[in-house]
CSV table of C-alpha atoms in Angstrom, one decimal:
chain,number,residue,atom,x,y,z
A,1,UNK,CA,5.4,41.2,-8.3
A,2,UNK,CA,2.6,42.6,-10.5
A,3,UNK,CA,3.0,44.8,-13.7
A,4,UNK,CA,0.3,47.0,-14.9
A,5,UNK,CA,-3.2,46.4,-15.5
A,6,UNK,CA,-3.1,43.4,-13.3
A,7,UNK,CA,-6.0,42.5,-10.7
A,8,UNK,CA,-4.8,41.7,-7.2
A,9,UNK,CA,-7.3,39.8,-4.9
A,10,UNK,CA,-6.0,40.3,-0.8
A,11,UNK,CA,-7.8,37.0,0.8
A,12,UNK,CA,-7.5,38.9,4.2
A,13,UNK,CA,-6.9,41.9,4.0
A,14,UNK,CA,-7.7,43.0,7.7
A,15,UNK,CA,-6.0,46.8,7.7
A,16,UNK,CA,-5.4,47.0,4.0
A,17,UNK,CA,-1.7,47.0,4.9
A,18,UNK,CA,-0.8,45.1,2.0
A,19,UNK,CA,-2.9,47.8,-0.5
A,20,UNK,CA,-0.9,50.5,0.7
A,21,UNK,CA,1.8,50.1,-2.2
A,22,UNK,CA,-0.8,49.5,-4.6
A,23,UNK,CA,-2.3,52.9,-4.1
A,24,UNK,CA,0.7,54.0,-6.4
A,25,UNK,CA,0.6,51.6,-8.9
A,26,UNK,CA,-1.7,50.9,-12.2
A,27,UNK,CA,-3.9,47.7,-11.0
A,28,UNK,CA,-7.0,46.5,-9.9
A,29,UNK,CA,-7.4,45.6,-6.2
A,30,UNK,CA,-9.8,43.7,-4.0
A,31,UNK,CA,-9.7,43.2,-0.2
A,32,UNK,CA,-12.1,40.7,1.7
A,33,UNK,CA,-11.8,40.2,5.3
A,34,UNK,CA,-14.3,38.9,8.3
A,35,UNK,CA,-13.8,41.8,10.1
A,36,UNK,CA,-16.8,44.2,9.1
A,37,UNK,CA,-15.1,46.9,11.0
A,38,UNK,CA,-11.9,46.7,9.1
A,39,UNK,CA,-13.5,46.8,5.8
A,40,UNK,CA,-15.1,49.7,6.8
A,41,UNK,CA,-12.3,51.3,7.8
A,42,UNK,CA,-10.6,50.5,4.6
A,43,UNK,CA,-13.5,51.9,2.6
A,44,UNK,CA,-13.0,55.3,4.3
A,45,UNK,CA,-9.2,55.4,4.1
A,46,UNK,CA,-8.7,54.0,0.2
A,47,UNK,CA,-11.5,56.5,-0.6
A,48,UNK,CA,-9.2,58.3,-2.8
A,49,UNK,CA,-8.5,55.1,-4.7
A,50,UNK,CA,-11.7,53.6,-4.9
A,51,UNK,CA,-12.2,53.6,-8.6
A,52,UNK,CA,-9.9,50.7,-8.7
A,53,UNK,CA,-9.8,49.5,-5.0
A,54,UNK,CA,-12.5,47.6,-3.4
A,55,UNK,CA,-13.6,46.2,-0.5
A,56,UNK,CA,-15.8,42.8,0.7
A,57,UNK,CA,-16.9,42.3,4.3
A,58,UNK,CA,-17.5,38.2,3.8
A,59,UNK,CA,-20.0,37.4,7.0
A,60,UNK,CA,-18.1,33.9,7.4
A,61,UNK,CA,-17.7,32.4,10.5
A,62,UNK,CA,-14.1,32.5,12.6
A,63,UNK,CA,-14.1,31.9,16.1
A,64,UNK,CA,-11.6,34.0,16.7
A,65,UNK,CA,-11.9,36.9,14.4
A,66,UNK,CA,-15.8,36.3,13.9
A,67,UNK,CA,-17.9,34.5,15.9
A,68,UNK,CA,-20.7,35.8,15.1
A,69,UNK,CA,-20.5,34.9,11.6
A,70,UNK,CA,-23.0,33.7,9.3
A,71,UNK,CA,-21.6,31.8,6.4
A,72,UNK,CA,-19.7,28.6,7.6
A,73,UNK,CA,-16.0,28.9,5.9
A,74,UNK,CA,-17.0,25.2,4.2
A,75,UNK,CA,-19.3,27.0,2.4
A,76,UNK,CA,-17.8,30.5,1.5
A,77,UNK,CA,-18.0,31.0,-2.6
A,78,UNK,CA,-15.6,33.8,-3.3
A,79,UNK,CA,-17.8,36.4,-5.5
A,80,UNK,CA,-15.9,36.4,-8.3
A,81,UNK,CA,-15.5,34.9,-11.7
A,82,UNK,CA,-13.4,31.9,-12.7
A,83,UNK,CA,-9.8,33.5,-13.5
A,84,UNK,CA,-10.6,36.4,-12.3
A,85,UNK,CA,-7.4,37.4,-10.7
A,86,UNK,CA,-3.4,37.7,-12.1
A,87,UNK,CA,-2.0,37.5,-8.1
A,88,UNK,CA,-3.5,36.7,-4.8
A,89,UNK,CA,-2.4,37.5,-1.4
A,90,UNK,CA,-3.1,34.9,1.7
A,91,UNK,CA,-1.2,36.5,4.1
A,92,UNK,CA,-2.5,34.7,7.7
A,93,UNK,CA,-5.8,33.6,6.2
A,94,UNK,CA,-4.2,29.6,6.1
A,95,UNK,CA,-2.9,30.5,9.9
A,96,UNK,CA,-6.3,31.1,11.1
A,97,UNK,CA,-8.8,29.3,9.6
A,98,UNK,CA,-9.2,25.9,11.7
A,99,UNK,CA,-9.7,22.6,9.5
A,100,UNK,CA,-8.3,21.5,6.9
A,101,UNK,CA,-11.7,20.9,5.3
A,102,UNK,CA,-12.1,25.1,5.7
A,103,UNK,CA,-8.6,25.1,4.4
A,104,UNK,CA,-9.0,22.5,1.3
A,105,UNK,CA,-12.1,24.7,0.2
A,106,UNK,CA,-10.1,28.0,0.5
A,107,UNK,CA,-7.6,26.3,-2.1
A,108,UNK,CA,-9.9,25.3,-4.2
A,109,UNK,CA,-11.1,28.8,-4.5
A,110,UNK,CA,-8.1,30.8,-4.8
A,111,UNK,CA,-7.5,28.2,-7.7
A,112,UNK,CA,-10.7,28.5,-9.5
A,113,UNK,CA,-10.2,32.7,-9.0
A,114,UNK,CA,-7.1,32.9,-10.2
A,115,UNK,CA,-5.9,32.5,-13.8
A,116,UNK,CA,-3.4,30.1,-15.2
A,117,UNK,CA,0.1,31.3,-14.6
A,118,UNK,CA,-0.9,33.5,-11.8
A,119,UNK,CA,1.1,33.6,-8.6
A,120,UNK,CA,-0.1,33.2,-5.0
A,121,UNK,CA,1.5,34.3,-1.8
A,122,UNK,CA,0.6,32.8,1.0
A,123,UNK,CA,1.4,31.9,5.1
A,124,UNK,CA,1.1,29.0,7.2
A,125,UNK,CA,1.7,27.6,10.8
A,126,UNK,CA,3.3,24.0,10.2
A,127,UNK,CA,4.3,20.9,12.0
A,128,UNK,CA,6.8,20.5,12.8
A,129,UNK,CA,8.1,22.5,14.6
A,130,UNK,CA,4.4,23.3,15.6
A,131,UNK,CA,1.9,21.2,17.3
A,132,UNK,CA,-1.0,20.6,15.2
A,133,UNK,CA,-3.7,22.5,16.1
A,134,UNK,CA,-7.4,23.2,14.7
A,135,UNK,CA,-8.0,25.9,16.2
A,136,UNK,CA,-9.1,29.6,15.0
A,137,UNK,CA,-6.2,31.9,17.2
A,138,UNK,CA,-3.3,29.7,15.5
A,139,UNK,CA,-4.0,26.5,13.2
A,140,UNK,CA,-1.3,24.4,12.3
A,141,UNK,CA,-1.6,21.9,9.9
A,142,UNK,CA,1.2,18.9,9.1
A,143,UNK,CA,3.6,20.3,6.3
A,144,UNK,CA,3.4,16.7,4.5
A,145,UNK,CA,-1.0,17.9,4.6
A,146,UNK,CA,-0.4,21.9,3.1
A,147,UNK,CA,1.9,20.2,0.3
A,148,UNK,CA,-0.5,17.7,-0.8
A,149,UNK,CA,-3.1,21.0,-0.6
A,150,UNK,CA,-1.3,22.4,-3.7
A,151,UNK,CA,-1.7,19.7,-6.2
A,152,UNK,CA,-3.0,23.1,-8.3
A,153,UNK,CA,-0.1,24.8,-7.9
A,154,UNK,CA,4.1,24.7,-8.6
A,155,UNK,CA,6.0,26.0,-5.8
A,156,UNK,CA,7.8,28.8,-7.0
A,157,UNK,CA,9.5,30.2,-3.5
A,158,UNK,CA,9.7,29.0,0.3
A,159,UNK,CA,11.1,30.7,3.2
A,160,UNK,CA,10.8,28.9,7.0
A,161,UNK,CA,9.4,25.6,5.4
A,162,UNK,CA,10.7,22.4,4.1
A,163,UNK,CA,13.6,22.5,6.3
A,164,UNK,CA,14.6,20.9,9.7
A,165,UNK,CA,15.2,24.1,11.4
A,166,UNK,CA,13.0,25.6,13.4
A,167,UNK,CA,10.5,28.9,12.1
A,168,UNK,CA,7.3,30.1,13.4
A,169,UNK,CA,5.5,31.2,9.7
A,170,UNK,CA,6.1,29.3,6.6
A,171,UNK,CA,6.2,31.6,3.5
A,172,UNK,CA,5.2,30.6,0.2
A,173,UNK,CA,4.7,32.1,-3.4
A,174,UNK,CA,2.5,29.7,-6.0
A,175,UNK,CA,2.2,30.1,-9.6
A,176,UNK,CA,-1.1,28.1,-10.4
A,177,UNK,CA,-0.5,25.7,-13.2
């Protein structure tokens, strides 16, 4: 949930699907995604909202969604200040990445962008039910490994994860404390 004059960060952003019901409200937004041609795209259809939506192509590396990519996700620095953001949006970012030294990194930035108190939504594969996997088209890390990830955070929400039944995307909303 974000309240007014709030700045909203969307990890991956792909479409912009997730800026869609921002376009009505009173906040700041920025979208990053690896996919040049969907920033692009989002560029031209946000138009109207640019003066408070933006959009980053980040070059980095996925062999999935960009092989071609020149900046390895290891050593990705998100271009913007410390506390820089009141919510953040991971939605299949965690899901896609590969290692969990691409993933550990990731955290470490969405922690050092986002301010004290501010909440993070975010998706994962898990094992089990998963089988671990590393790679790009669907990662999967151990859900004792993405807990000990969060040391930065207070779980605030979970849906499909810390459970014995079985559910294909683990849902999670953060507050970073």
């Amino acid at each position: 949930v974000w309240k007014e004059g709030d700045r909203i960060f969307d990890m991956a952003c792909g479409n912009g699907r997730l800026a869609i019901p921002l376009t009505e409200a009173a906040v700041e937004y920025d979208g990053m995604d690896c996919i040049k041609g969907s920033i692009d795209w989002c560029r031209s259809a946000f138009e109207p909202w640019a003066d408070r939506m933006r959009w980053h192509h980040a070059d980095v590396w996925n062999g999935f969604y960009n092989p071609t990519g020149t900046i390895l996700p290891v050593e990705h620095v998100l271009p913007f200040e410390d506390s820089a953001f009141d919510s953040i949006f991971c939605s299949s970012i965690f899901t896609h990445i590969g290692t969990m030294q691409s993933c550990q990194h990731y955290i470490d930035e969405v922690s050092r962008v986002l301010k004290p108190e501010g909440k993070v939504w975010i998706t994962w594969f898990r094992s089990p039910p998963n089988e671990v996997n590393a790679g790009c088209e669907r990662t999967v890390f151990n859900e004792s490994d993405i807990i000990n990830l969060l040391r930065d955070f207070r779980i605030e929400y979970t849906n499909c994860g810390l459970t014995d039944s079985w559910h294909d995307q683990w849902e999670m909303v953060l507050t970073k404390v």
